[in-house]
Short mmCIF file of C-alpha atoms in Angstrom, two decimals:
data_model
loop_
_atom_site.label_atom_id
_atom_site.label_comp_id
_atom_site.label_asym_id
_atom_site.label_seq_id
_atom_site.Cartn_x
_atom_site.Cartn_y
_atom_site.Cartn_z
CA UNK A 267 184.84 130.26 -256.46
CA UNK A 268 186.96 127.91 -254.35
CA UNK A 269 187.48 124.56 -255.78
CA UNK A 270 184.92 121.60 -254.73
CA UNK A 271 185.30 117.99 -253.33
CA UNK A 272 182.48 116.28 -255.44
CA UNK A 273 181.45 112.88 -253.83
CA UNK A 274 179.51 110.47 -256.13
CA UNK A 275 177.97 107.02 -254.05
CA UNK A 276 175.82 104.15 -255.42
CA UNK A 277 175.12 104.40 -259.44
CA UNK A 278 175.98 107.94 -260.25
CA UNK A 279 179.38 107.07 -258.56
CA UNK A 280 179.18 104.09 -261.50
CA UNK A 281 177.45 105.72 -264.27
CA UNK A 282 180.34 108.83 -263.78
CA UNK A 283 183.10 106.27 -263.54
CA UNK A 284 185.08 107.89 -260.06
CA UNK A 285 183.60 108.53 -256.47
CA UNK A 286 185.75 111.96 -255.50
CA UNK A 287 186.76 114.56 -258.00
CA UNK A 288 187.43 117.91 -257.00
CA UNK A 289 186.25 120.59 -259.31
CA UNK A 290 186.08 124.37 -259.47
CA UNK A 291 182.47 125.84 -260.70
CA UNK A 292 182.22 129.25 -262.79
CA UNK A 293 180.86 131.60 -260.23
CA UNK A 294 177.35 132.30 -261.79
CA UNK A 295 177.12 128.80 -260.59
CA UNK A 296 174.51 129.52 -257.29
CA UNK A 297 172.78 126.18 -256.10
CA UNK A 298 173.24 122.44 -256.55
CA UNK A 299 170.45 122.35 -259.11
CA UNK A 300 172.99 124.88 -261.38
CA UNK A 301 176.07 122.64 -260.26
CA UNK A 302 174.59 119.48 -261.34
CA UNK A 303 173.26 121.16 -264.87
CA UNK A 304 177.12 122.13 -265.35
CA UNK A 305 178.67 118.63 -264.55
CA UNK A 306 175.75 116.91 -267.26
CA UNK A 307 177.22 119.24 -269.60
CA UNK A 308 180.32 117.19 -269.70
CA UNK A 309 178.34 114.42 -271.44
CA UNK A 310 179.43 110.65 -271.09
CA UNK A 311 178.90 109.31 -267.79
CA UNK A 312 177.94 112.86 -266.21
CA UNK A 313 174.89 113.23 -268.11
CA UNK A 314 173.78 109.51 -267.60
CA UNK A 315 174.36 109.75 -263.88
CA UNK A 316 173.03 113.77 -263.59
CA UNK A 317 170.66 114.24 -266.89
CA UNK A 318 167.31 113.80 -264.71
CA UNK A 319 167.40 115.46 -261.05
CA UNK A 320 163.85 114.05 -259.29
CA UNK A 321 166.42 110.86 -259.07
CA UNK A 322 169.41 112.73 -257.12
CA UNK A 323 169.70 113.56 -253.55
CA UNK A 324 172.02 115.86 -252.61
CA UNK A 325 174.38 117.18 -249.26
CA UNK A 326 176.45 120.07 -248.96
CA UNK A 327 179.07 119.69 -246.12
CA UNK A 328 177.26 116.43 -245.14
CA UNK A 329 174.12 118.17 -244.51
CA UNK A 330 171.26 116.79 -246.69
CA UNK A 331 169.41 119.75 -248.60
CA UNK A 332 167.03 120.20 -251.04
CA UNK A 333 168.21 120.82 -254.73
CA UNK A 334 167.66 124.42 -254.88
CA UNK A 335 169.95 124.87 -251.64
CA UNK A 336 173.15 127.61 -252.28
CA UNK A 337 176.80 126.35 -252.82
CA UNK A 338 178.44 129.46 -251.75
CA UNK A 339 181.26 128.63 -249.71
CA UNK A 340 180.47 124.98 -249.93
CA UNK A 341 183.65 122.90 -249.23
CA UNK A 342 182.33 119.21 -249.72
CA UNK A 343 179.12 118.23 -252.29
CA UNK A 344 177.94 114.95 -252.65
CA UNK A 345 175.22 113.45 -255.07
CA UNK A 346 173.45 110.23 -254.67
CA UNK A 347 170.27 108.50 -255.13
CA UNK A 348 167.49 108.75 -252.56
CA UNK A 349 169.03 106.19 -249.67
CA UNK A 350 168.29 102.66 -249.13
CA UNK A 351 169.73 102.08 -245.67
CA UNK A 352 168.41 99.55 -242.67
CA UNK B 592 174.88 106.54 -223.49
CA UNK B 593 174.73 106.79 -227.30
CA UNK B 594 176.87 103.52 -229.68
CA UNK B 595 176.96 104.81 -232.67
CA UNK B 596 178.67 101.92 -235.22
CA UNK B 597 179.13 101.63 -239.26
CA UNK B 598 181.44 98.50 -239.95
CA UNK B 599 182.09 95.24 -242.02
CA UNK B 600 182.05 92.84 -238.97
CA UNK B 601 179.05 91.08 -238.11
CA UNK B 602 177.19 92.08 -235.43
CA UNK B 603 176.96 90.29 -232.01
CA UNK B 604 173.59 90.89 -231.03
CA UNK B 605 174.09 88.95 -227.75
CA UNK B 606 177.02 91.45 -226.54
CA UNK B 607 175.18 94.93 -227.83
CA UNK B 608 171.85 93.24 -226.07
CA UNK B 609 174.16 93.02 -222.57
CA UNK B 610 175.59 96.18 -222.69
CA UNK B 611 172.26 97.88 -223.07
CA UNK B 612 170.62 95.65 -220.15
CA UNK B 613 173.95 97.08 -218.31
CA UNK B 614 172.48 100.65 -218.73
CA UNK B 615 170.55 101.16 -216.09
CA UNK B 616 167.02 100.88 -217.43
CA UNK B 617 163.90 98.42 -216.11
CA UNK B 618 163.00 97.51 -220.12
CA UNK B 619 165.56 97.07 -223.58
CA UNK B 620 164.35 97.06 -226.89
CA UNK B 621 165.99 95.80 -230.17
CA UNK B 622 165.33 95.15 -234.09
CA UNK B 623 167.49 93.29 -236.02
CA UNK B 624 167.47 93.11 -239.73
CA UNK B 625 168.50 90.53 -242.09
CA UNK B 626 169.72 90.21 -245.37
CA UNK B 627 166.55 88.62 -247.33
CA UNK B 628 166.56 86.29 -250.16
CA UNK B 629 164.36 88.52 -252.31
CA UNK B 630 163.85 86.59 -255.61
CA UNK B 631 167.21 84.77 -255.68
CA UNK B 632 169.41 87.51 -254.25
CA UNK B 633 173.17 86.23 -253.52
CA UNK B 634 174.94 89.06 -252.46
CA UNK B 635 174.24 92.42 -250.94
CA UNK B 636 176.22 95.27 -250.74
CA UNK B 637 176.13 98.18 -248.93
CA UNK B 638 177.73 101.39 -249.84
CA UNK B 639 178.07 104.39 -247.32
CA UNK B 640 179.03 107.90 -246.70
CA UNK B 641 181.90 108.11 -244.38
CA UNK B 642 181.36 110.39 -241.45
CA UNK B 643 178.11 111.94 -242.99
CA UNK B 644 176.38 108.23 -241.94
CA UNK B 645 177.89 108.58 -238.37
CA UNK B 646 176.53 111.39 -237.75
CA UNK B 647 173.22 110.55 -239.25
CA UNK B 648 173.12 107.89 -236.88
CA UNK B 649 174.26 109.88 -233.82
CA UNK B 650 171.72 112.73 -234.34
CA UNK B 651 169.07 110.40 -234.40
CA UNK B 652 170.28 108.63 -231.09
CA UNK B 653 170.42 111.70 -229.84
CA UNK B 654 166.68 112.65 -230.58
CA UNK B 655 165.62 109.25 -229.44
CA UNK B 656 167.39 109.52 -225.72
CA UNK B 657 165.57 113.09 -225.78
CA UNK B 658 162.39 112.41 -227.17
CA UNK B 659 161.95 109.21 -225.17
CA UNK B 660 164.47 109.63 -221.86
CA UNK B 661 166.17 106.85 -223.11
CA UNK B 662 168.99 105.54 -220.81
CA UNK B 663 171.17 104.11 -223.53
CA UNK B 664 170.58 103.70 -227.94
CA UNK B 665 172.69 101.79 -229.71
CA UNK B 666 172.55 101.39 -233.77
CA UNK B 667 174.99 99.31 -235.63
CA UNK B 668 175.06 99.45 -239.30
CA UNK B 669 176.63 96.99 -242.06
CA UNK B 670 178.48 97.77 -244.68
CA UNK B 671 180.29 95.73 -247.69
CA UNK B 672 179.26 92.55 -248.86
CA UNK B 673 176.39 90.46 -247.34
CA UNK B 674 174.77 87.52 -247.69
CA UNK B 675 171.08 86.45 -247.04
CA UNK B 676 170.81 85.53 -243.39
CA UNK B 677 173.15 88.04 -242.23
CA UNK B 678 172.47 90.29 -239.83
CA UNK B 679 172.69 93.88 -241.88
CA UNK B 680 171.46 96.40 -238.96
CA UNK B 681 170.73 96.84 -235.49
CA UNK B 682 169.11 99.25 -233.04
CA UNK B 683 168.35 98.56 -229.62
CA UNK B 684 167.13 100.65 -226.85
CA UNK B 685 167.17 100.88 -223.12
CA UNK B 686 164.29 103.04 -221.38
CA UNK B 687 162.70 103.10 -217.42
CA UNK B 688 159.29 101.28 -219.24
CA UNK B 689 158.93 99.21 -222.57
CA UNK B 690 156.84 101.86 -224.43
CA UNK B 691 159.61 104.42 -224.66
CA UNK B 692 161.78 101.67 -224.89
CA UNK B 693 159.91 99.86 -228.13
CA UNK B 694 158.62 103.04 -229.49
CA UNK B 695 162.13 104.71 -229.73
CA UNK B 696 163.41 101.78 -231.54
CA UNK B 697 160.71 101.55 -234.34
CA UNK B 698 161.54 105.33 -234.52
CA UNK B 699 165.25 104.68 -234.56
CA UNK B 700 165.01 101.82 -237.54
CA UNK B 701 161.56 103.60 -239.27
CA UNK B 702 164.07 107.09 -239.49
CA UNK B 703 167.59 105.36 -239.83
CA UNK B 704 166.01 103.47 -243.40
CA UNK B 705 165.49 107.50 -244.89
CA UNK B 706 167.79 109.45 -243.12
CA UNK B 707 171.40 107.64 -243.53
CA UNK B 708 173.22 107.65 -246.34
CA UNK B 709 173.32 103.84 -247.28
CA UNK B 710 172.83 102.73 -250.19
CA UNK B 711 172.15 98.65 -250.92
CA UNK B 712 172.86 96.59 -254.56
CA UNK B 713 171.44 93.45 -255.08
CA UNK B 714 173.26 90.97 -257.07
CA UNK B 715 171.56 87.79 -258.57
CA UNK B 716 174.40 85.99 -261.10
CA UNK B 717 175.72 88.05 -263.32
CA UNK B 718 172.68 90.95 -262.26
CA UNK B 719 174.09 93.53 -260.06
CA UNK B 720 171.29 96.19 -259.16
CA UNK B 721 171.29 99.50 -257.02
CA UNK B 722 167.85 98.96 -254.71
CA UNK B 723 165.41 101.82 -255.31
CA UNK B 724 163.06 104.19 -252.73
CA UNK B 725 160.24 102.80 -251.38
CA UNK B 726 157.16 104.90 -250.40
CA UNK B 727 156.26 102.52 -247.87
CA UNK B 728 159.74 103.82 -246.31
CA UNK B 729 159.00 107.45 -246.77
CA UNK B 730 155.84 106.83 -244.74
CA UNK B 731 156.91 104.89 -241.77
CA UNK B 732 159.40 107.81 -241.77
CA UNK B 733 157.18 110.43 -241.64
CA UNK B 734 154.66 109.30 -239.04
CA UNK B 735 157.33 110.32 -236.53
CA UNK B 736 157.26 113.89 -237.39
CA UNK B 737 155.80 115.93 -235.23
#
């Protein structure tokens, strides 16, 4: 798999300590649910910010999708909190 | 005509009001919102995600002008540090008659508050807070599917 631009906003931007990374997932890696599971694993601030998903929100090329959505080809994944706009 | 604006100016509700009177419409439409004083709040800060917000803004302009034949929609967005008082967002709309023109902007605000990717933290002294989801914002939200 291609490498990732991971965006972090709001508190899982703080909890992880940056708000861009870019990473490269192991290929069994299908969905954001899986991706999110393998950043946690890096403990510290990742599993603070990622360790319970009914709090994250998720888009994959700037497209907001549901958890279980693919990463295949994905060039640009953010994570966030459900949003708080207007 | 679609305005489409995320920015750390404040808004000048007078000049967006005049452009969409200038659109060709017999009604305009607008909410503003402010930056409230909830418990002692001194500062408010909005966090955004570049170009993703844009065009979550612009794709629900567009369904607006669509859904109600709107002649113009404009939604301006804060971002940064606020105040209470401050003006945080605007929508306004210009339509032939004042129900498309009233209904599209409750639409435009009611989807705008669950559909853009803000994201506001409250700071009272030394308490800095990231605001949390309201169901009473997931509703208003969904009453305009259809």
């Amino acid at each position: 798999m291609a490498a990732i631009d991971l965006l972090y906003f709001a508190w899982v931007r703080e909890s992880i300590g940056i708000g861009h990374e870019r990473a490269t997932p192991p290929a069994e890696i299908a969905d954001v649910a899986g991706l999110i599971d393998w950043l946690a694993a890096r403990g510290g601030g990742y599993a603070e910010a990622l360790g319970d998903k009914t709090r994250l929100r998720a888009a994959v090329d700037q497209l907001f999708v549901p958890l279980d959505a693919s990463i295949a080809g994905a060039r640009e994944i953010a994570l966030f909190p459900p949003v708080t706009g207007g | 005509m679609i305005r489409i604006r995320v920015t750390d100016a404040a808004i000048d509700v007078a000049a967006e009001l005049g452009a969409l009177e200038r659109a060709g419409g017999g009604a305009v439409a607008s909410f503003t919102g402010l930056v409230r004083d909830d418990n002692g709040v001194e500062e408010l800060f909005l966090e955004h995600y570049p170009v993703a917000t844009e065009k979550a803004l612009s794709d629900l302009a567009a369904e607006a002008i669509q859904r109600w034949s709107l002649a113009a929609a404009t939604v301006i967005h804060r971002v940064g540090a606020m105040t209470p008082g401050e003006r945080i967002v605007f929508v306004g709309t210009a339509a032939a008659h004042r129900a498309a023109a009233l209904e599209a902007c409750a639409f435009l605000i009611d989807r705008l508050k669950t559909d853009a990717p803000f994201w506001k933290r409250e700071t009272r002294g030394q308490d800095a807070r990231w605001v949390g989801e309201r169901d009473s914002d997931r509703d208003a939200a969904d009453r305009w599917k259809r």
